[in-house]
CSV table of C-alpha atoms and ligand atoms in Angstrom, one decimal:
chain,number,residue,atom,x,y,z
H,248,UNK,CA,0.2,0.2,0.1
H,249,UNK,CA,0.9,3.7,-0.8
H,250,UNK,CA,2.9,5.2,2.1
H,251,UNK,CA,1.0,8.6,1.3
H,252,UNK,CA,-2.5,7.4,2.3
H,253,UNK,CA,-4.6,9.9,3.0
H,254,UNK,CA,-7.1,8.9,5.7
H,255,UNK,CA,-10.2,9.8,3.6
H,256,UNK,CA,-8.8,8.4,0.4
H,257,UNK,CA,-11.2,5.7,-1.5
H,258,UNK,CA,-10.8,4.1,-4.9
H,259,UNK,CA,-13.8,5.5,-6.9
H,260,UNK,CA,-16.3,3.3,-8.4
H,261,UNK,CA,-19.1,4.9,-11.3
H,262,UNK,CA,-21.6,4.8,-8.6
H,263,UNK,CA,-19.5,6.6,-5.4
H,264,UNK,CA,-18.0,9.3,-8.1
H,265,UNK,CA,-21.3,10.8,-8.8
H,266,UNK,CA,-21.5,11.9,-5.1
H,267,UNK,CA,-17.9,12.9,-5.4
H,268,UNK,CA,-18.6,15.6,-8.0
H,269,UNK,CA,-21.8,16.3,-6.8
H,270,UNK,CA,-19.8,17.9,-3.8
H,271,UNK,CA,-18.1,20.2,-5.6
H,272,UNK,CA,-20.6,22.8,-7.3
H,273,UNK,CA,-17.9,24.0,-10.2
H,274,UNK,CA,-18.1,20.4,-11.4
H,275,UNK,CA,-21.3,19.4,-10.8
H,276,UNK,CA,-22.6,22.9,-12.6
H,277,UNK,CA,-20.5,21.6,-15.8
H,278,UNK,CA,-22.6,18.1,-15.9
H,279,UNK,CA,-25.8,19.7,-14.9
H,280,UNK,CA,-29.2,18.2,-13.9
H,281,UNK,CA,-30.0,15.5,-11.0
H,282,UNK,CA,-26.4,13.3,-10.1
H,283,UNK,CA,-28.5,10.5,-9.7
H,284,UNK,CA,-29.0,10.9,-14.0
H,285,UNK,CA,-25.4,11.3,-14.2
H,286,UNK,CA,-23.9,8.3,-16.9
H,287,UNK,CA,-20.5,7.5,-15.2
H,288,UNK,CA,-18.2,4.8,-16.7
H,289,UNK,CA,-14.8,3.6,-16.0
H,290,UNK,CA,-12.4,3.7,-19.4
H,291,UNK,CA,-8.9,3.6,-18.2
H,292,UNK,CA,-6.6,1.2,-20.3
H,293,UNK,CA,-3.4,2.6,-18.8
H,294,UNK,CA,-0.8,0.8,-16.7
H,295,UNK,CA,-1.4,3.0,-13.7
H,296,UNK,CA,-4.5,4.7,-13.0
H,297,UNK,CA,-8.5,5.0,-12.4
H,298,UNK,CA,-9.8,6.5,-15.5
H,299,UNK,CA,-13.9,8.1,-15.5
H,300,UNK,CA,-16.0,9.8,-18.2
H,301,UNK,CA,-19.1,10.9,-16.0
H,302,UNK,CA,-22.0,12.7,-18.7
H,303,UNK,CA,-24.6,14.9,-17.6
H,304,UNK,CA,-27.3,16.8,-19.6
H,305,UNK,CA,-25.1,20.1,-19.6
H,306,UNK,CA,-21.7,18.4,-20.2
H,307,UNK,CA,-19.3,16.0,-19.3
H,308,UNK,CA,-15.8,15.4,-17.7
H,309,UNK,CA,-12.6,13.2,-17.6
H,310,UNK,CA,-12.0,12.5,-14.1
H,311,UNK,CA,-8.5,10.7,-13.0
H,312,UNK,CA,-7.7,8.5,-10.3
H,313,UNK,CA,-4.2,7.5,-8.9
H,314,UNK,CA,-4.6,3.8,-7.4
H,315,UNK,CA,-2.2,3.3,-4.2
H,316,UNK,CA,-0.7,0.4,-6.6
H,317,UNK,CA,0.5,-0.1,-10.1
H,318,UNK,CA,-3.1,-1.2,-12.1
H,319,UNK,CA,-1.1,-3.7,-14.2
H,320,UNK,CA,0.3,-5.5,-12.1
H,321,UNK,CA,-2.0,-5.1,-8.5
H,322,UNK,CA,-1.5,-4.6,-4.7
H,323,UNK,CA,2.0,-5.9,-5.1
H,324,UNK,CA,3.2,-3.2,-6.3
H,325,UNK,CA,2.3,0.1,-4.1
H,326,UNK,CA,2.6,3.5,-5.9
H,327,UNK,CA,2.8,6.6,-4.5
H,328,UNK,CA,-0.9,8.6,-4.5
H,329,UNK,CA,1.2,11.6,-4.8
H,330,UNK,CA,2.1,10.9,-8.5
H,331,UNK,CA,-1.3,12.9,-8.9
H,332,UNK,CA,0.2,16.3,-7.8
H,333,UNK,CA,2.9,15.8,-9.9
H,334,UNK,CA,1.0,15.4,-12.9
H,335,UNK,CA,-1.3,18.3,-12.1
H,336,UNK,CA,2.0,20.9,-11.4
H,337,UNK,CA,3.4,19.3,-14.8
H,338,UNK,CA,0.0,20.0,-16.6
H,339,UNK,CA,-0.6,23.5,-14.9
H,340,UNK,CA,3.1,24.0,-16.2
H,341,UNK,CA,2.7,22.5,-19.8
H,342,UNK,CA,-0.6,24.5,-20.3
H,343,UNK,CA,1.2,27.9,-19.6
H,344,UNK,CA,4.0,27.2,-21.4
H,345,UNK,CA,2.1,25.8,-24.6
H,346,UNK,CA,-1.3,27.0,-23.9
H,347,UNK,CA,-3.9,24.9,-25.7
H,348,UNK,CA,-2.1,21.6,-26.4
H,349,UNK,CA,-3.1,20.0,-22.6
H,350,UNK,CA,-6.4,19.8,-21.3
H,351,UNK,CA,-8.0,22.0,-18.7
H,352,UNK,CA,-7.9,20.6,-15.3
H,353,UNK,CA,-11.1,21.9,-13.6
H,354,UNK,CA,-10.8,20.3,-10.4
H,355,UNK,CA,-7.6,18.9,-8.3
H,356,UNK,CA,-8.2,16.7,-4.9
H,357,UNK,CA,-4.7,16.0,-3.3
H,358,UNK,CA,-6.2,13.8,-0.7
H,359,UNK,CA,-8.4,11.6,-3.2
H,360,UNK,CA,-5.5,11.4,-5.6
H,361,UNK,CA,-8.0,13.1,-8.0
H,362,UNK,CA,-8.2,15.6,-11.4
H,363,UNK,CA,-11.0,16.1,-12.9
H,364,UNK,CA,-10.3,17.9,-16.3
H,365,UNK,CA,-11.9,18.5,-20.0
H,366,UNK,CA,-13.6,15.7,-21.5
H,367,UNK,CA,-11.8,15.7,-25.1
H,368,UNK,CA,-14.2,14.9,-27.7
H,369,UNK,CA,-13.8,13.8,-30.8
H,370,UNK,CA,-10.6,13.1,-29.8
H,371,UNK,CA,-9.0,9.9,-29.8
H,372,UNK,CA,-5.7,8.3,-28.4
H,373,UNK,CA,-3.6,8.5,-31.0
H,374,UNK,CA,-1.9,4.8,-30.7
H,375,UNK,CA,-5.3,3.7,-31.5
H,376,UNK,CA,-5.2,5.6,-34.7
H,377,UNK,CA,-1.9,4.3,-35.7
H,378,UNK,CA,-3.1,1.0,-35.3
H,379,UNK,CA,-5.9,1.7,-37.7
H,380,UNK,CA,-3.6,3.5,-40.5
H,381,UNK,CA,-5.3,6.9,-39.8
H,382,UNK,CA,-2.8,10.0,-40.7
H,383,UNK,CA,-2.7,12.6,-38.8
H,384,UNK,CA,-0.7,15.4,-40.5
H,385,UNK,CA,-0.9,18.1,-37.9
H,386,UNK,CA,0.4,15.5,-35.4
H,387,UNK,CA,3.9,15.9,-36.5
H,388,UNK,CA,4.1,20.1,-35.9
H,389,UNK,CA,1.8,20.5,-32.8
H,390,UNK,CA,3.9,17.9,-31.2
H,391,UNK,CA,7.3,18.9,-32.3
H,392,UNK,CA,5.7,22.7,-31.0
H,393,UNK,CA,5.2,21.3,-27.6
H,394,UNK,CA,8.1,19.5,-26.9
H,395,UNK,CA,10.4,22.8,-27.9
H,396,UNK,CA,8.0,25.1,-25.9
H,397,UNK,CA,8.0,23.1,-22.8
H,398,UNK,CA,11.6,21.7,-22.3
H,399,UNK,CA,12.7,25.2,-23.7
H,400,UNK,CA,10.4,27.2,-21.0
H,401,UNK,CA,11.3,24.6,-18.5
H,402,UNK,CA,15.2,25.3,-18.8
H,403,UNK,CA,17.8,27.3,-17.6
H,404,UNK,CA,17.7,28.9,-21.2
H,405,UNK,CA,14.3,30.8,-19.8
H,406,UNK,CA,13.8,30.7,-16.1
H,407,UNK,CA,16.5,32.3,-13.6
H,408,UNK,CA,18.6,30.5,-10.8
H,409,UNK,CA,16.0,31.0,-8.3
H,410,UNK,CA,12.9,29.6,-10.4
H,411,UNK,CA,15.2,26.9,-11.8
H,412,UNK,CA,16.4,25.2,-8.8
H,413,UNK,CA,12.9,25.9,-7.1
H,414,UNK,CA,11.2,23.6,-9.9
H,415,UNK,CA,14.0,21.1,-9.9
H,416,UNK,CA,13.4,20.6,-6.2
H,417,UNK,CA,9.7,20.3,-6.7
H,418,UNK,CA,10.0,17.8,-9.2
H,419,UNK,CA,12.8,16.0,-7.4
H,420,UNK,CA,10.0,14.6,-5.0
H,421,UNK,CA,8.7,12.6,-8.2
H,422,UNK,CA,11.3,9.8,-6.9
H,423,UNK,CA,9.2,6.2,-7.5
H,424,UNK,CA,8.1,7.0,-10.9
H,425,UNK,CA,11.6,8.2,-11.8
H,426,UNK,CA,12.6,5.0,-10.4
H,427,UNK,CA,10.4,3.0,-12.5
H,428,UNK,CA,11.6,4.9,-15.5
H,429,UNK,CA,15.1,4.0,-14.6
H,430,UNK,CA,14.9,0.7,-13.8
H,431,UNK,CA,12.3,-0.3,-16.7
H,432,UNK,CA,13.7,1.5,-19.8
H,433,UNK,CA,17.3,1.6,-19.1
H,434,UNK,CA,18.2,-1.7,-17.1
H,435,UNK,CA,15.7,-4.2,-17.3
H,436,UNK,CA,15.7,-5.1,-21.0
H,437,UNK,CA,19.3,-6.1,-20.8
H,438,UNK,CA,18.8,-9.1,-18.5
H,439,UNK,CA,16.2,-11.3,-17.6
H,440,UNK,CA,14.6,-9.3,-14.8
H,441,UNK,CA,11.1,-9.8,-12.9
H,442,UNK,CA,8.4,-8.6,-15.0
H,443,UNK,CA,10.4,-8.9,-18.1
H,444,UNK,CA,8.4,-10.7,-20.8
H,445,UNK,CA,8.8,-11.1,-24.7
H,446,UNK,CA,6.9,-12.9,-27.7
H,447,UNK,CA,8.8,-16.3,-27.7
H,448,UNK,CA,10.0,-16.7,-31.2
H,449,UNK,CA,11.8,-13.8,-30.5
H,450,UNK,CA,14.0,-15.5,-28.3
H,451,UNK,CA,17.1,-16.3,-30.5
H,452,UNK,CA,17.5,-12.5,-31.1
H,453,UNK,CA,17.4,-11.7,-27.2
H,454,UNK,CA,20.8,-13.6,-26.2
H,455,UNK,CA,23.0,-11.5,-28.7
H,456,UNK,CA,21.2,-8.5,-27.7
H,457,UNK,CA,22.0,-8.7,-24.2
H,458,UNK,CA,25.6,-10.0,-25.5
H,459,UNK,CA,26.2,-6.3,-26.7
H,460,UNK,CA,28.5,-4.8,-24.4
H,461,UNK,CA,28.5,-1.4,-26.7
H,462,UNK,CA,24.3,-1.2,-26.2
H,463,UNK,CA,24.7,-2.4,-22.4
H,464,UNK,CA,27.5,0.7,-22.4
H,465,UNK,CA,24.9,2.8,-24.4
H,466,UNK,CA,21.7,2.0,-22.3
H,467,UNK,CA,24.0,3.2,-19.4
H,468,UNK,CA,24.9,6.5,-20.7
H,469,UNK,CA,21.8,7.4,-21.5
H,470,UNK,CA,20.8,6.5,-17.9
H,471,UNK,CA,23.5,8.4,-16.4
H,472,UNK,CA,22.1,11.3,-18.8
H,473,UNK,CA,18.9,10.6,-17.4
H,474,UNK,CA,19.7,10.5,-13.9
H,475,UNK,CA,22.3,13.4,-13.3
H,476,UNK,CA,21.6,15.8,-16.4
H,477,UNK,CA,18.3,17.9,-15.0
H,478,UNK,CA,18.3,20.1,-17.9
H,479,UNK,CA,14.2,21.1,-17.7
H,480,UNK,CA,11.0,19.4,-17.1
H,481,UNK,CA,10.2,16.2,-19.1
H,482,UNK,CA,7.3,14.9,-19.5
H,483,UNK,CA,8.5,11.8,-18.6
H,484,UNK,CA,5.9,9.4,-20.4
H,485,UNK,CA,5.6,11.1,-24.1
H,486,UNK,CA,4.3,8.2,-26.2
H,487,UNK,CA,1.5,7.8,-28.6
H,488,UNK,CA,-1.0,7.0,-25.6
H,489,UNK,CA,-0.2,10.0,-24.0
H,490,UNK,CA,-1.4,12.0,-27.1
H,491,UNK,CA,-4.8,12.5,-28.2
H,492,UNK,CA,-5.7,13.7,-31.5
H,493,UNK,CA,-8.7,14.5,-34.1
H,494,UNK,CA,-7.9,15.9,-37.9
H,495,UNK,CA,-7.5,19.2,-36.1
H,496,UNK,CA,-6.3,18.9,-32.6
H,497,UNK,CA,-3.3,17.5,-30.9
H,498,UNK,CA,-3.2,17.4,-26.6
H,499,UNK,CA,-0.9,16.0,-24.4
H,500,UNK,CA,-2.0,14.2,-21.6
H,501,UNK,CA,-0.6,12.3,-18.4
H,502,UNK,CA,2.4,14.1,-17.5
H,503,UNK,CA,2.5,12.1,-14.1
H,504,UNK,CA,6.2,11.2,-14.9
H,505,UNK,CA,7.0,14.3,-14.7
H,506,UNK,CA,10.8,15.3,-13.9
H,507,UNK,CA,13.9,17.2,-14.5
H,508,UNK,CA,15.7,15.4,-17.0
H,509,UNK,CA,17.6,15.9,-20.7
H,510,UNK,CA,16.1,18.0,-23.3
H,511,UNK,CA,16.4,15.3,-25.8
H,512,UNK,CA,14.4,12.5,-23.4
H,513,UNK,CA,10.9,13.3,-24.4
H,514,UNK,CA,11.8,13.5,-28.1
H,515,UNK,CA,13.6,9.8,-28.2
H,516,UNK,CA,10.8,8.7,-26.5
H,517,UNK,CA,7.8,10.1,-28.4
H,518,UNK,CA,10.0,9.1,-32.1
H,519,UNK,CA,10.3,5.8,-30.3
H,520,UNK,CA,7.0,5.1,-30.4
H,521,UNK,CA,6.4,6.6,-34.1
H,522,UNK,CA,9.1,3.7,-35.3
H,523,UNK,CA,7.6,0.8,-32.9
H,524,UNK,CA,4.9,1.8,-34.9
H,525,UNK,CA,6.4,1.8,-38.3
H,526,UNK,CA,7.6,-1.6,-37.8
H,527,UNK,CA,4.6,-3.2,-36.8
H,528,UNK,CA,2.8,-2.0,-39.7
H,529,UNK,CA,3.4,-5.2,-41.8
H,530,UNK,CA,1.8,-7.2,-38.7
H,531,UNK,CA,-1.2,-4.9,-39.6
H,532,UNK,CA,-1.7,-5.3,-43.3
H,533,UNK,CA,-4.1,-7.2,-45.0
H,534,UNK,CA,-1.7,-8.2,-48.0
H,535,UNK,CA,2.4,-7.3,-48.2
H,536,UNK,CA,2.8,-3.6,-49.2
H,537,UNK,CA,-0.8,-2.8,-48.1
H,538,UNK,CA,0.4,-0.5,-45.3
H,539,UNK,CA,3.7,1.1,-47.5
H,540,UNK,CA,2.3,4.9,-47.5
H,541,UNK,CA,1.6,5.0,-44.0
H,542,UNK,CA,4.9,3.6,-43.2
H,543,UNK,CA,6.3,6.4,-45.1
H,544,UNK,CA,4.2,8.8,-43.5
H,545,UNK,CA,5.6,7.5,-40.0
H,546,UNK,CA,8.9,8.0,-41.0
H,547,UNK,CA,7.8,11.5,-42.6
H,548,UNK,CA,6.7,12.2,-39.0
H,549,UNK,CA,9.7,11.0,-37.1
H,550,UNK,CA,11.5,13.7,-38.8
H,551,UNK,CA,8.5,15.9,-39.0
H,552,UNK,CA,8.3,16.1,-35.4
H,553,UNK,CA,12.2,16.4,-35.1
H,554,UNK,CA,12.0,19.6,-37.5
H,555,UNK,CA,8.6,21.9,-35.7
H,556,UNK,CA,10.7,21.0,-32.7
H,557,UNK,CA,14.1,22.4,-34.2
H,558,UNK,CA,12.2,25.1,-35.9
H,559,UNK,CA,10.2,26.4,-32.9
H,560,UNK,CA,13.6,26.1,-30.5
H,561,UNK,CA,15.8,27.7,-32.8
H,562,UNK,CA,13.1,30.6,-32.6
H,563,UNK,CA,12.1,30.6,-28.8
H,564,UNK,CA,16.4,30.7,-28.7
H,565,UNK,CA,16.5,33.8,-30.4
H,566,UNK,CA,13.5,35.6,-28.8
H,567,UNK,CA,13.1,34.3,-25.1
H,568,UNK,CA,16.7,33.3,-23.8
H,569,UNK,CA,15.7,34.9,-20.5
H,570,UNK,CA,17.6,32.6,-18.6
H,571,UNK,CA,20.9,31.9,-17.1
H,572,UNK,CA,22.3,30.0,-20.2
H,573,UNK,CA,24.4,31.8,-23.2
H,574,UNK,CA,23.1,34.9,-21.8
H,575,UNK,CA,22.6,37.6,-25.0
H,576,UNK,CA,25.1,39.6,-23.2
H,577,UNK,CA,28.0,37.3,-24.3
H,578,UNK,CA,26.8,37.1,-27.8
H,579,UNK,CA,24.0,39.1,-29.3
H,580,UNK,CA,24.8,42.1,-27.3
H,581,UNK,CA,28.3,42.0,-27.8
H,582,UNK,CA,28.2,42.0,-31.2
H,583,UNK,CA,28.6,38.5,-32.3
H,584,UNK,CA,24.9,37.0,-33.1
H,585,UNK,CA,26.9,34.5,-35.5
H,586,UNK,CA,28.4,33.0,-32.0
H,587,UNK,CA,24.6,32.4,-30.7
H,588,UNK,CA,23.6,30.7,-33.7
H,589,UNK,CA,26.7,28.5,-34.1
H,590,UNK,CA,26.1,27.9,-30.1
H,591,UNK,CA,22.5,27.1,-31.2
H,592,UNK,CA,23.7,24.6,-33.6
H,593,UNK,CA,25.7,22.7,-30.8
H,594,UNK,CA,23.0,22.3,-28.4
H,595,UNK,CA,20.5,21.2,-31.3
H,596,UNK,CA,22.8,18.8,-32.3
H,597,UNK,CA,23.5,17.1,-28.8
H,598,UNK,CA,19.5,17.2,-28.6
H,599,UNK,CA,19.4,14.7,-31.7
H,600,UNK,CA,22.2,13.0,-30.2
H,601,UNK,CA,20.8,12.2,-26.8
H,602,UNK,CA,17.3,11.9,-28.3
H,603,UNK,CA,18.4,9.0,-30.7
H,604,UNK,CA,19.9,7.2,-27.6
H,605,UNK,CA,16.8,7.6,-25.9
H,606,UNK,CA,14.4,6.3,-28.6
H,607,UNK,CA,16.7,3.3,-28.9
H,608,UNK,CA,16.6,2.2,-25.6
H,609,UNK,CA,12.6,2.9,-25.9
H,610,UNK,CA,12.1,1.0,-28.5
H,611,UNK,CA,13.9,-2.3,-26.3
H,612,UNK,CA,11.9,-1.9,-23.4
H,613,UNK,CA,8.9,-1.9,-25.3
H,614,UNK,CA,9.5,-5.7,-26.6
H,615,UNK,CA,11.5,-6.8,-23.9
H,616,UNK,CA,10.1,-5.5,-20.6
H,617,UNK,CA,7.4,-5.2,-18.3
H,618,UNK,CA,4.7,-2.8,-20.3
H,619,UNK,CA,4.7,-3.2,-23.9
H,620,UNK,CA,2.9,-1.4,-27.0
H,621,UNK,CA,-0.2,-2.0,-28.1
H,622,UNK,CA,1.0,-1.8,-31.8
H,623,UNK,CA,2.9,-4.5,-31.7
H,624,UNK,CA,0.9,-6.8,-29.2
H,625,UNK,CA,-2.5,-6.2,-31.5
H,626,UNK,CA,-0.5,-8.6,-33.9
H,627,UNK,CA,-2.2,-11.8,-33.0
H,628,UNK,CA,0.3,-14.0,-35.1
H,629,UNK,CA,3.2,-14.5,-32.6
H,630,UNK,CA,5.7,-15.3,-35.5
H,631,UNK,CA,4.4,-12.1,-37.5
H,632,UNK,CA,4.6,-10.2,-34.4
H,633,UNK,CA,8.4,-11.5,-33.8
H,634,UNK,CA,9.2,-10.4,-36.7
H,635,UNK,CA,8.6,-7.0,-36.9
H,636,UNK,CA,9.9,-6.9,-32.9
H,637,UNK,CA,13.0,-8.2,-34.2
H,638,UNK,CA,13.2,-5.8,-36.9
H,639,UNK,CA,12.7,-3.2,-34.6
H,640,UNK,CA,15.0,-4.4,-31.7
H,641,UNK,CA,17.8,-4.0,-34.7
H,642,UNK,CA,16.8,-0.3,-35.0
H,643,UNK,CA,17.0,0.1,-31.6
H,644,UNK,CA,20.6,-1.1,-31.5
H,645,UNK,CA,21.9,0.7,-34.2
H,646,UNK,CA,19.9,3.9,-33.0
H,647,UNK,CA,21.6,3.7,-29.5
H,648,UNK,CA,24.9,2.7,-30.2
H,649,UNK,CA,25.3,4.6,-33.6
H,650,UNK,CA,23.6,7.9,-32.0
H,651,UNK,CA,26.5,10.0,-32.4
H,652,UNK,CA,27.1,9.5,-35.8
H,653,UNK,CA,24.1,10.8,-37.1
H,654,UNK,CA,24.0,13.8,-39.2
H,655,UNK,CA,25.3,17.5,-38.1
H,656,UNK,CA,21.4,17.3,-36.7
H,657,UNK,CA,19.8,18.8,-39.7
H,658,UNK,CA,16.4,17.2,-40.5
H,659,UNK,CA,17.6,15.6,-43.9
H,660,UNK,CA,20.9,14.0,-41.7
H,661,UNK,CA,18.3,12.4,-39.5
H,662,UNK,CA,15.6,11.1,-42.4
H,663,UNK,CA,19.0,9.9,-43.9
H,664,UNK,CA,20.2,8.2,-40.9
H,665,UNK,CA,16.9,6.4,-39.5
H,666,UNK,CA,16.6,5.3,-43.1
H,667,UNK,CA,19.8,3.6,-43.4
H,668,UNK,CA,19.4,2.4,-39.9
H,669,UNK,CA,16.2,0.4,-40.7
H,670,UNK,CA,17.4,-0.5,-44.4
H,671,UNK,CA,20.0,-2.5,-42.6
Q,815,SR1,C1,5.4,0.1,-14.0
Q,815,SR1,S1,4.5,1.3,-15.0
Q,815,SR1,C2,4.9,0.9,-16.6
Q,815,SR1,C3,5.1,1.8,-17.7
Q,815,SR1,O1,3.8,2.5,-17.7
Q,815,SR1,C4,3.7,3.7,-17.7
Q,815,SR1,O2,2.8,4.3,-18.9
Q,815,SR1,C5,5.2,4.6,-18.1
Q,815,SR1,O3,5.6,4.2,-19.7
Q,815,SR1,C6,5.9,3.4,-17.5
Q,815,SR1,O4,7.3,2.7,-17.9
Q,816,MG,MG1,0.1,6.9,-18.9
């Protein structure tokens, strides 16, 4: 059981949820009518929490509540309820740093570990759209800019030293969820850890992967970066299931793993999920080649995310560099604007190299570790799934080990690198 369990905490059911909402006039007013008539259903399919949709005559709400344990495993794996505080803290910062890109939070109840938010409709989880082969042309630009704005504005490029250290101290409290990332992403995939699982036909590929010393070193270099480089507030779990889409809108949800970490972390984790989807496509197509167009779009999306990220990051560098790093007094104001541009290019290249490393290990852990992705899990035929996964494992290895050899940080360099690695 979580050791921060509030005395009055009670995990909600659709029935008890009605009374909980009725006691908060601001929420009850959004639903309207008699609470007895509200329709409530638990719809969560994630690894950690309860998620309810509640509908009344005047509107609807999403209510997310943390359980004092990991939903995926059960009471044997306790988790702190305080993760909802970190999620709320990150959501409010994301909302301020990239307005309109996260759901509006109407109510936060710390004791109940509960967040009531705008019900996003007709949005759907991006991962489901990808499994169905639906193109969302806005997504790469929206997510690239979201990452640039949140990651730049949470960093020492934007914040003064006092604000930065206060922010770092606040999110440093998210220890248990950071520990999950540290173990599940960077260490467990590379040995026979408890909880790991994999598709049976994959066994011949796993031995050589775990025996690859360069890969184990690369994974630990990425872990070293994650635990020691507190550069900015990262979302911490930015995968295809943390994004909701329509044809016209993109929203980012679920930042409960938020922590101060490397700028490239979110970028690489999200790219990994696009590349996992890329490799999963042959498991979803009705005949060979039927998903070629979609596969190509997923690759374009990887480079599109990076292009939008790099463009927006550069714009913020030129217009909002108000923090303690790369002070304009040393560059533009000293008559050396070219120096600021040269430094920007070096910073972007470093982010891209990091991102490729994080991308590689995320691809591995979603195939070898505890928490997999539906893109691959939904492939019913184990032999077909293993074939997709084997190719994804190899791409991850090449990106993690070869991250320093990628192009100079430009988009053609990135596209060429990824295409070359996938084609090997
Ligand atoms: C033990 S929790 C497993 C995974 O689910 C979350 O969504 C995170 O990705 C975490 O690593
Ligand atoms: Mg989540």
